[in-house]
Amino acid sequence: MSQGVVIIGVQWGDEGKGKIVDYYASDADVVCRFQGGNNAGHTLVVHGKQTILHLIPSGILHPHTKCLIGSGVVVDAEVFLEEINILKGLGIERLEDRIYLSDRCHLIMDYHRRLDEAREEKKAGKIGTTKRGIGPAYEDRVARRGLRIADLYNPEQFNEKLKANLDEKNFLLKELYHVEALQTQHYQQKYHEIAQNIRPFVRDVSSCLNGLIEDDKKILYEGAQGVLLDVDYGTYPYVTSSHTLPSQSALGLGARLPDQTLFIGVMKAYSTRVGEGPFVTELKDALGNRLRETGAEFGATTGRPRRCGWLDLVAVKYALQVSGIKNLAITKADVLSGLDTLKVCVAYDCGGQRVDTIPADTARLWKAKPVYETLSGWKEDLKPIQKSQDIPRALQEYVQFIEKFTGARVNLVSTGADRENVIDIHKAF
Ligand code: IMP
């Protein structure tokens, strides 16, 4: 029987999914990306050297795993090639046999990045994007004018589509945003070279993954961003431009899910978000700064300081509802060690009305005030703890409170950055 685990952030991204993926990847044969692009980022430590990957799944560090990038991912081919060079520099071999890049992926072009930047420079309507061109690339996909990896190998058609896109984007860049236009000639040559360099990795990923599932391989799906950044179910418009829910894992790879698939939602023991958008439990005080410093809450992609706050269980419960996730991994529990008491948001006060879900009208969410319950904190250093029976009583109560409130089961608690700082309560694979 084929088995799968889908790892999804259930807050606003940055829940520490990279570490959880890395933990489960040691038992997986295949690790897949199915949405987003190089707006994501995970920090890896190899031989004491820190590396940040944005596109290639972190499973590449386990020598036996294949890493697949499905058609739901938007690909900046230059970033992809940079990551290949980094991995080669780390001495990781046989990359062509282990990394499969879908020929149906849409390309993030320079003009997507330029448009993203130009829009973010405008004061009004700022989303606080990563400026990696993600939104404009997904816009072109649904507008049916995007360039896909397969187009690179049909140069005549590629050049034609490129010219049509450049004409349109140059008009917007020059006339609407008053920034410099881009040259067509330069791009034809540039993408000719890129096409040759990425060729060894380009595959029909849908067919490869279906074959691997039929062969009963263990498949790990690595979600990027988080449920509250989903383009439909997140805090719109302060969201990313793709679907971040587990159901996207089948769609973004063109393959059914394995017979037995577990969805694991990753949540931080507190809340963070980067970019603009409502954040009901945000702490703009010394405690917020303490969480940021202790939890090293600075973006892996942009380096931006993350906004920090108490755990918002209304948001997590909503995320579990829209995604169908029933199992949780809690990360960064160690960051809360040493606090006397902990607050947990259990409802919102919207102008005197008690609300227990995320309202669709984001204007209401901006005005919501948190309704808190207070729980006891713990003082112990959690890192050495390996068994669930050794978890301090107050942390046990915190975990039980989360389980009771959300109706989900906590499978795992992460207690530090290292691979071994994990309390695995219920095994996934
Ligand atoms: P975009 O995905 O670059 O368009 O950015 C849209 C929103 O999603 C912004 O608030 C970003 O900060 C946020 N975002 C995108 N990727 C990530 C991520 O990997 N972690 C956390 N936030 C992200």
Coordinates of C-alpha atoms and ligand atoms in Angstrom, one line a residue:
M1 CA 0.0 0.0 0.0
S2 CA 1.4 3.4 -1.0
Q3 CA 1.9 5.9 1.8
G4 CA 2.1 9.7 1.9
V5 CA 2.5 12.6 4.3
V6 CA 1.5 16.1 3.3
I7 CA 3.2 18.9 5.4
I8 CA 1.2 22.2 5.5
G9 CA 1.7 25.3 7.5
V10 CA -1.5 26.2 9.4
Q11 CA -0.6 29.8 10.2
W12 CA 1.0 32.6 8.0
G13 CA 4.0 30.6 6.8
D14 CA 7.4 30.3 8.6
E15 CA 6.0 27.7 11.0
G16 CA 9.3 25.7 10.8
K17 CA 8.0 23.3 8.1
G18 CA 11.6 22.8 6.7
K19 CA 12.7 21.1 9.9
I20 CA 9.5 18.9 10.0
V21 CA 10.0 18.0 6.3
D22 CA 13.6 17.2 7.0
Y23 CA 12.6 14.9 10.0
Y24 CA 10.1 12.9 7.9
A25 CA 12.3 12.9 4.8
S26 CA 14.7 10.4 6.4
D27 CA 11.9 7.8 6.0
A28 CA 10.6 9.1 2.6
D29 CA 11.7 8.0 -0.9
V30 CA 10.4 11.1 -2.7
V31 CA 9.9 14.7 -1.6
C32 CA 7.6 17.0 -3.7
R33 CA 6.9 20.7 -4.0
F34 CA 3.4 21.5 -5.5
Q35 CA 2.8 25.3 -5.2
G36 CA 4.5 28.6 -4.6
G37 CA 8.0 29.5 -5.8
N38 CA 11.1 31.1 -4.4
N39 CA 9.1 33.2 -2.0
A40 CA 9.6 30.2 0.3
G41 CA 12.8 29.6 2.1
H42 CA 14.3 27.0 4.4
T43 CA 17.6 27.1 6.2
L44 CA 19.7 24.0 6.1
V45 CA 22.8 23.3 8.1
V46 CA 25.3 20.9 6.3
H47 CA 28.7 20.2 7.9
G48 CA 28.2 23.2 10.1
K49 CA 27.6 25.4 7.0
Q50 CA 24.3 27.2 6.6
T51 CA 22.5 27.1 3.2
I52 CA 19.1 28.5 2.3
L53 CA 17.1 26.8 -0.4
H54 CA 14.0 28.4 -1.9
L55 CA 12.9 26.0 -4.6
I56 CA 14.5 22.6 -4.4
P57 CA 13.0 20.5 -1.7
S58 CA 15.2 20.1 1.4
G59 CA 14.9 16.3 1.0
I60 CA 17.9 16.6 -1.4
L61 CA 20.2 16.3 1.6
H62 CA 19.1 12.7 2.2
P63 CA 21.1 10.8 -0.4
H64 CA 18.3 8.3 -1.2
T65 CA 15.4 10.7 -1.9
K66 CA 14.1 12.0 -5.2
C67 CA 13.0 15.6 -5.3
L68 CA 10.1 16.6 -7.6
I69 CA 8.9 20.1 -8.5
G70 CA 5.3 19.9 -9.8
S71 CA 3.5 22.1 -12.4
G72 CA 1.8 24.1 -9.6
V73 CA 5.2 25.7 -8.7
V74 CA 6.2 28.9 -10.5
V75 CA 9.9 28.6 -11.3
D76 CA 12.6 31.3 -11.5
A77 CA 15.0 29.3 -13.6
E78 CA 18.0 31.4 -12.6
V79 CA 17.3 30.7 -8.9
F80 CA 16.9 27.0 -9.7
L81 CA 20.3 26.9 -11.4
E82 CA 21.9 28.9 -8.5
E83 CA 20.6 26.2 -6.1
I84 CA 21.9 23.4 -8.3
N85 CA 25.4 25.1 -8.1
I86 CA 25.1 25.5 -4.3
L87 CA 24.3 21.8 -4.0
K88 CA 27.1 20.8 -6.3
G89 CA 29.4 22.9 -4.2
L90 CA 28.3 21.0 -1.1
G91 CA 29.4 17.8 -2.8
I92 CA 25.9 16.4 -3.4
E93 CA 26.1 14.1 -6.4
R94 CA 23.8 12.7 -9.1
L95 CA 21.6 15.7 -9.0
E96 CA 20.2 15.1 -12.6
D97 CA 19.0 11.6 -11.4
R98 CA 17.3 13.0 -8.3
I99 CA 15.8 16.4 -9.2
Y100 CA 12.8 16.3 -11.5
L101 CA 11.4 19.7 -12.7
S102 CA 8.0 19.6 -14.4
D103 CA 7.8 20.8 -18.1
R104 CA 4.5 22.3 -17.2
C105 CA 5.8 24.8 -14.6
H106 CA 5.3 28.4 -15.4
L107 CA 8.4 30.5 -15.6
I108 CA 8.9 33.6 -13.4
M109 CA 10.4 36.1 -15.8
D110 CA 12.4 39.3 -15.1
Y111 CA 9.3 41.3 -16.0
H112 CA 7.3 39.5 -13.2
R113 CA 9.8 40.6 -10.6
R114 CA 9.9 44.1 -12.0
L115 CA 6.1 44.4 -11.9
D116 CA 6.0 42.9 -8.3
E117 CA 8.6 45.5 -7.2
A118 CA 6.9 48.4 -9.0
R119 CA 3.5 47.6 -7.4
E120 CA 5.1 47.3 -3.9
E121 CA 6.8 50.6 -4.3
K122 CA 3.4 52.3 -4.7
K123 CA 2.2 53.3 -1.2
A124 CA -1.5 52.4 -1.6
G125 CA -2.6 48.7 -1.6
K126 CA 0.8 47.3 -0.5
I127 CA 0.7 43.6 0.3
G128 CA 4.3 43.3 1.6
T129 CA 5.2 40.6 -1.0
T130 CA 8.6 39.0 -1.2
K131 CA 9.1 40.9 -4.5
R132 CA 10.1 37.6 -6.3
G133 CA 7.5 38.0 -9.0
I134 CA 5.2 35.3 -7.7
G135 CA 1.9 37.2 -8.0
P136 CA 2.5 38.5 -11.6
A137 CA 3.6 35.0 -12.7
Y138 CA 0.4 33.3 -11.4
E139 CA -1.6 36.2 -13.0
D140 CA -0.1 35.3 -16.4
R141 CA -0.9 31.7 -15.8
V142 CA -4.6 32.2 -15.4
A143 CA -4.6 34.9 -18.1
R144 CA -3.3 32.2 -20.4
R145 CA -0.3 34.2 -21.6
G146 CA 2.4 32.6 -19.3
L147 CA 5.6 31.0 -20.6
R148 CA 6.1 27.4 -19.5
I149 CA 9.3 25.3 -19.3
A150 CA 8.1 23.3 -22.2
D151 CA 8.0 26.5 -24.3
L152 CA 11.8 26.9 -23.9
Y153 CA 12.3 23.9 -26.3
N154 CA 10.2 25.5 -29.0
P155 CA 12.3 28.6 -29.6
E156 CA 10.2 30.1 -32.3
Q157 CA 7.0 30.0 -30.3
F158 CA 8.9 31.0 -27.1
N159 CA 10.3 34.2 -28.8
E160 CA 6.8 35.0 -30.1
K161 CA 5.2 34.7 -26.7
L162 CA 8.1 36.5 -25.1
K163 CA 7.7 39.5 -27.4
A164 CA 4.0 39.7 -26.8
N165 CA 4.6 39.7 -23.1
L166 CA 7.4 42.2 -23.2
D167 CA 5.3 44.6 -25.3
E168 CA 2.5 44.5 -22.7
K169 CA 4.8 44.5 -19.6
N170 CA 7.0 47.3 -21.0
F171 CA 3.9 49.4 -21.6
L172 CA 2.9 48.9 -17.9
L173 CA 6.4 49.5 -16.6
K174 CA 6.9 52.7 -18.6
E175 CA 3.5 54.2 -18.7
L176 CA 1.9 53.2 -15.4
Y177 CA 4.8 52.6 -13.1
H178 CA 7.4 55.0 -14.7
V179 CA 10.3 52.6 -14.5
E180 CA 12.8 51.4 -17.2
A181 CA 11.6 49.0 -19.9
L182 CA 13.3 45.6 -20.8
Q183 CA 15.0 44.6 -24.1
T184 CA 13.6 41.7 -26.1
Q185 CA 16.9 40.7 -27.8
H186 CA 18.8 40.2 -24.5
Y187 CA 16.0 37.9 -23.2
Q188 CA 16.0 35.6 -26.3
Q189 CA 19.7 34.8 -25.8
K190 CA 19.4 34.5 -22.0
Y191 CA 16.6 32.0 -22.1
H192 CA 18.3 30.0 -24.9
E193 CA 21.2 29.4 -22.4
I194 CA 18.8 28.7 -19.5
A195 CA 17.0 26.1 -21.6
Q196 CA 20.2 24.2 -22.2
N197 CA 21.3 24.4 -18.5
I198 CA 18.0 23.2 -17.0
R199 CA 17.4 20.5 -19.6
P200 CA 18.8 17.5 -17.7
F201 CA 16.3 18.1 -14.9
V202 CA 13.1 18.6 -17.0
R203 CA 10.6 15.7 -16.9
D204 CA 7.0 14.8 -17.1
V205 CA 6.6 14.9 -13.4
S206 CA 3.0 13.8 -13.4
S207 CA 3.9 10.5 -15.0
C208 CA 7.0 10.0 -12.9
L209 CA 5.1 10.5 -9.6
N210 CA 2.2 8.3 -10.7
G211 CA 4.8 5.5 -11.3
L212 CA 6.5 6.1 -8.0
I213 CA 3.1 5.9 -6.2
E214 CA 2.2 2.6 -8.1
D215 CA 5.6 1.3 -6.9
D216 CA 4.5 1.9 -3.3
K217 CA 7.2 4.5 -2.6
K218 CA 6.8 6.7 0.5
I219 CA 6.0 10.2 -0.7
L220 CA 6.4 13.4 1.3
Y221 CA 4.7 16.6 0.1
E222 CA 6.3 19.9 1.2
G223 CA 3.8 22.8 1.4
A224 CA 5.1 26.3 1.1
Q225 CA 3.6 29.4 3.0
G226 CA 0.6 28.5 5.1
V227 CA -3.2 28.1 5.1
L228 CA -3.8 31.7 6.2
L229 CA -1.9 32.8 3.1
D230 CA -4.0 30.8 0.7
V231 CA -5.3 32.9 -2.2
D232 CA -9.0 32.0 -1.4
Y233 CA -9.0 30.9 2.3
G234 CA -6.3 33.2 3.7
T235 CA -6.7 36.8 5.0
Y236 CA -7.3 38.1 1.5
P237 CA -5.9 40.3 -0.1
Y238 CA -2.9 39.9 2.3
V239 CA -2.1 36.4 0.9
T240 CA 0.1 34.8 -1.6
S241 CA -1.1 34.0 -5.2
S242 CA -1.4 30.2 -4.9
H243 CA -3.4 27.6 -3.1
T244 CA -1.6 26.4 0.0
L245 CA -4.1 23.8 1.1
P246 CA -3.2 20.0 1.2
S247 CA -5.7 19.4 -1.6
Q248 CA -3.4 21.3 -3.9
S249 CA -0.8 18.6 -3.4
A250 CA -2.5 16.3 -5.9
L251 CA -3.4 19.1 -8.3
G252 CA 0.0 20.8 -8.3
L253 CA 1.7 17.5 -9.3
G254 CA -0.8 15.8 -11.5
A255 CA -0.9 12.6 -9.5
R256 CA -3.4 11.0 -7.1
L257 CA -2.4 10.9 -3.5
P258 CA -1.0 7.6 -2.1
D259 CA -3.6 5.1 -0.7
Q260 CA -2.8 6.1 2.9
T261 CA -2.0 9.8 3.2
L262 CA -1.7 11.8 6.4
F263 CA -2.0 15.6 6.4
I264 CA 0.1 17.2 9.1
G265 CA -0.4 20.8 9.9
V266 CA 2.6 22.6 11.3
M267 CA 2.0 25.4 13.8
K268 CA 4.3 27.4 15.9
A269 CA 3.6 27.5 19.6
Y270 CA 3.0 31.2 19.1
S271 CA 2.1 33.3 16.0
T272 CA 4.2 35.2 13.5
R273 CA 3.6 36.9 10.1
V274 CA 5.6 38.9 7.6
G275 CA 4.3 41.5 5.3
E276 CA 1.1 43.5 5.7
G277 CA -2.2 42.2 6.9
P278 CA -4.4 41.9 10.0
F279 CA -2.8 40.0 13.0
V280 CA -5.1 40.0 15.9
T281 CA -2.7 38.7 18.6
E282 CA 0.3 40.8 17.5
L283 CA 2.5 42.0 20.4
K284 CA 4.2 45.3 19.6
D285 CA 5.9 45.5 22.9
A286 CA 8.9 44.0 24.8
L287 CA 7.4 40.6 24.8
G288 CA 7.0 40.7 21.0
N289 CA 10.7 41.6 20.8
R290 CA 11.6 38.8 23.1
L291 CA 9.8 36.3 20.9
R292 CA 11.5 37.7 17.8
E293 CA 15.0 37.6 19.3
T294 CA 14.6 34.2 21.1
G295 CA 12.9 32.6 18.1
A296 CA 15.3 34.2 15.5
E297 CA 12.2 35.5 13.7
F298 CA 13.7 37.0 10.6
G299 CA 12.7 35.9 7.1
A300 CA 14.8 33.2 5.4
T301 CA 14.0 34.8 2.0
T302 CA 14.0 38.5 2.6
G303 CA 15.6 38.9 6.1
R304 CA 12.6 41.0 7.2
P305 CA 11.8 40.9 10.9
R306 CA 8.7 38.9 11.5
R307 CA 5.8 40.3 13.5
C308 CA 5.3 38.2 16.6
G309 CA 2.3 37.5 18.9
W310 CA 0.5 35.0 21.1
L311 CA -0.9 31.8 19.7
D312 CA -4.2 32.5 17.8
L313 CA -6.2 29.3 18.1
V314 CA -9.2 30.9 16.3
A315 CA -7.0 31.2 13.3
V316 CA -5.5 27.7 13.6
K317 CA -9.0 26.1 14.1
Y318 CA -10.2 27.9 11.0
A319 CA -7.2 26.7 9.1
L320 CA -7.8 23.1 10.1
Q321 CA -11.5 23.4 9.1
V322 CA -10.8 24.7 5.6
S323 CA -8.0 22.3 4.9
G324 CA -9.3 19.1 6.5
I325 CA -6.1 18.6 8.6
K326 CA -6.5 16.6 11.8
N327 CA -2.9 16.1 12.9
L328 CA -0.5 18.7 14.1
A329 CA 3.2 19.3 14.7
I330 CA 4.0 22.1 17.1
T331 CA 7.3 23.8 16.6
K332 CA 9.4 26.2 18.6
A333 CA 7.9 25.2 22.0
D334 CA 11.4 26.0 23.5
V335 CA 11.0 29.7 22.5
L336 CA 8.2 30.0 25.2
S337 CA 10.3 28.5 28.0
G338 CA 10.8 30.8 30.9
L339 CA 7.6 32.8 30.7
D340 CA 5.4 32.7 33.8
T341 CA 2.1 32.6 32.0
L342 CA 1.0 32.2 28.3
K343 CA -2.0 33.7 26.6
V344 CA -3.9 31.9 23.9
C345 CA -6.6 33.6 21.8
V346 CA -9.9 31.7 21.9
A347 CA -12.3 34.2 20.2
Y348 CA -12.3 37.6 18.6
D349 CA -14.3 40.6 19.9
C350 CA -15.6 42.3 16.8
G351 CA -17.2 45.6 18.0
G352 CA -18.7 43.9 21.0
Q353 CA -19.7 40.7 19.2
R354 CA -17.9 37.5 20.0
V355 CA -16.7 35.8 16.8
D356 CA -15.0 32.3 16.8
T357 CA -13.8 32.1 13.2
I358 CA -11.9 34.3 10.6
P359 CA -14.5 36.5 9.0
A360 CA -14.4 36.8 5.1
D361 CA -14.6 40.6 5.4
T362 CA -10.9 41.4 6.2
A363 CA -12.0 44.9 7.3
R364 CA -13.7 43.3 10.3
L365 CA -10.6 41.3 11.1
W366 CA -8.5 44.5 11.2
K367 CA -10.7 45.7 14.0
A368 CA -11.0 42.5 16.0
K369 CA -9.6 42.4 19.5
P370 CA -8.3 39.1 21.0
V371 CA -10.2 37.3 23.8
Y372 CA -7.5 35.4 25.7
E373 CA -7.3 32.5 28.1
T374 CA -4.2 32.4 30.3
L375 CA -2.3 29.1 30.9
S376 CA 0.8 28.4 33.0
G377 CA 4.2 28.6 31.5
W378 CA 7.2 26.3 31.9
K379 CA 10.8 27.0 32.9
E380 CA 12.5 23.8 31.8
D381 CA 15.0 23.5 28.9
L382 CA 13.0 21.4 26.5
K383 CA 15.9 20.5 24.1
P384 CA 17.1 17.3 25.9
I385 CA 13.6 15.8 26.2
Q386 CA 12.9 12.9 23.8
K387 CA 10.0 11.0 25.3
S388 CA 6.4 12.3 25.7
Q389 CA 6.3 11.3 29.4
D390 CA 9.2 13.7 30.2
I391 CA 7.4 16.7 28.8
P392 CA 6.9 19.3 31.6
R393 CA 3.4 19.4 33.1
A394 CA 2.6 23.0 31.9
L395 CA 3.6 22.1 28.3
Q396 CA 1.5 19.0 28.5
E397 CA -1.4 21.2 29.5
Y398 CA -0.7 23.6 26.7
V399 CA -0.7 20.7 24.1
Q400 CA -3.9 19.3 25.6
F401 CA -5.5 22.7 25.4
I402 CA -4.6 23.0 21.7
E403 CA -6.0 19.4 21.1
K404 CA -9.2 20.1 22.9
F405 CA -9.8 23.5 21.3
T406 CA -9.0 22.4 17.7
G407 CA -10.1 18.8 17.8
A408 CA -6.8 17.8 16.2
R409 CA -4.2 15.4 17.5
V410 CA -0.7 16.6 18.2
N411 CA 1.7 14.1 16.6
L412 CA 5.0 15.8 17.3
V413 CA 6.5 18.7 19.4
S414 CA 9.7 20.3 18.1
T415 CA 11.9 21.7 20.9
G416 CA 14.9 23.3 19.0
A417 CA 16.5 23.8 15.7
D418 CA 18.5 20.6 15.5
R419 CA 17.3 17.4 13.9
E420 CA 17.3 15.6 17.2
N421 CA 15.2 18.2 19.1
V422 CA 11.9 16.4 18.5
I423 CA 9.4 14.6 20.7
D424 CA 7.6 12.2 18.3
I425 CA 4.4 11.4 20.1
H426 CA 2.7 9.5 17.3
K427 CA 4.7 8.1 14.3
A428 CA 3.6 9.3 10.8
F429 CA 5.3 6.8 8.4
Ligands
IMP1 P1 4.3 36.8 -2.3 O1 4.0 35.4 -2.1 O2 5.7 37.2 -2.5 O3 3.4 37.4 -3.4 O4 3.9 37.6 -0.9 C1 2.5 37.6 -0.5 C2 2.5 37.5 1.0 O5 2.8 36.2 1.4 C3 3.4 38.5 1.8 O6 2.8 38.8 3.0 C4 4.6 37.6 2.1 O7 5.3 38.1 3.2 C5 3.9 36.3 2.3 N1 4.8 35.1 2.1 C6 5.1 34.6 0.9 N2 5.9 33.5 1.0 C7 6.1 33.4 2.4 C8 6.8 32.4 3.1 O8 7.4 31.4 2.6 N3 6.7 32.6 4.5 C9 6.0 33.5 5.1 N4 5.3 34.5 4.4 C10 5.4 34.4 3.0

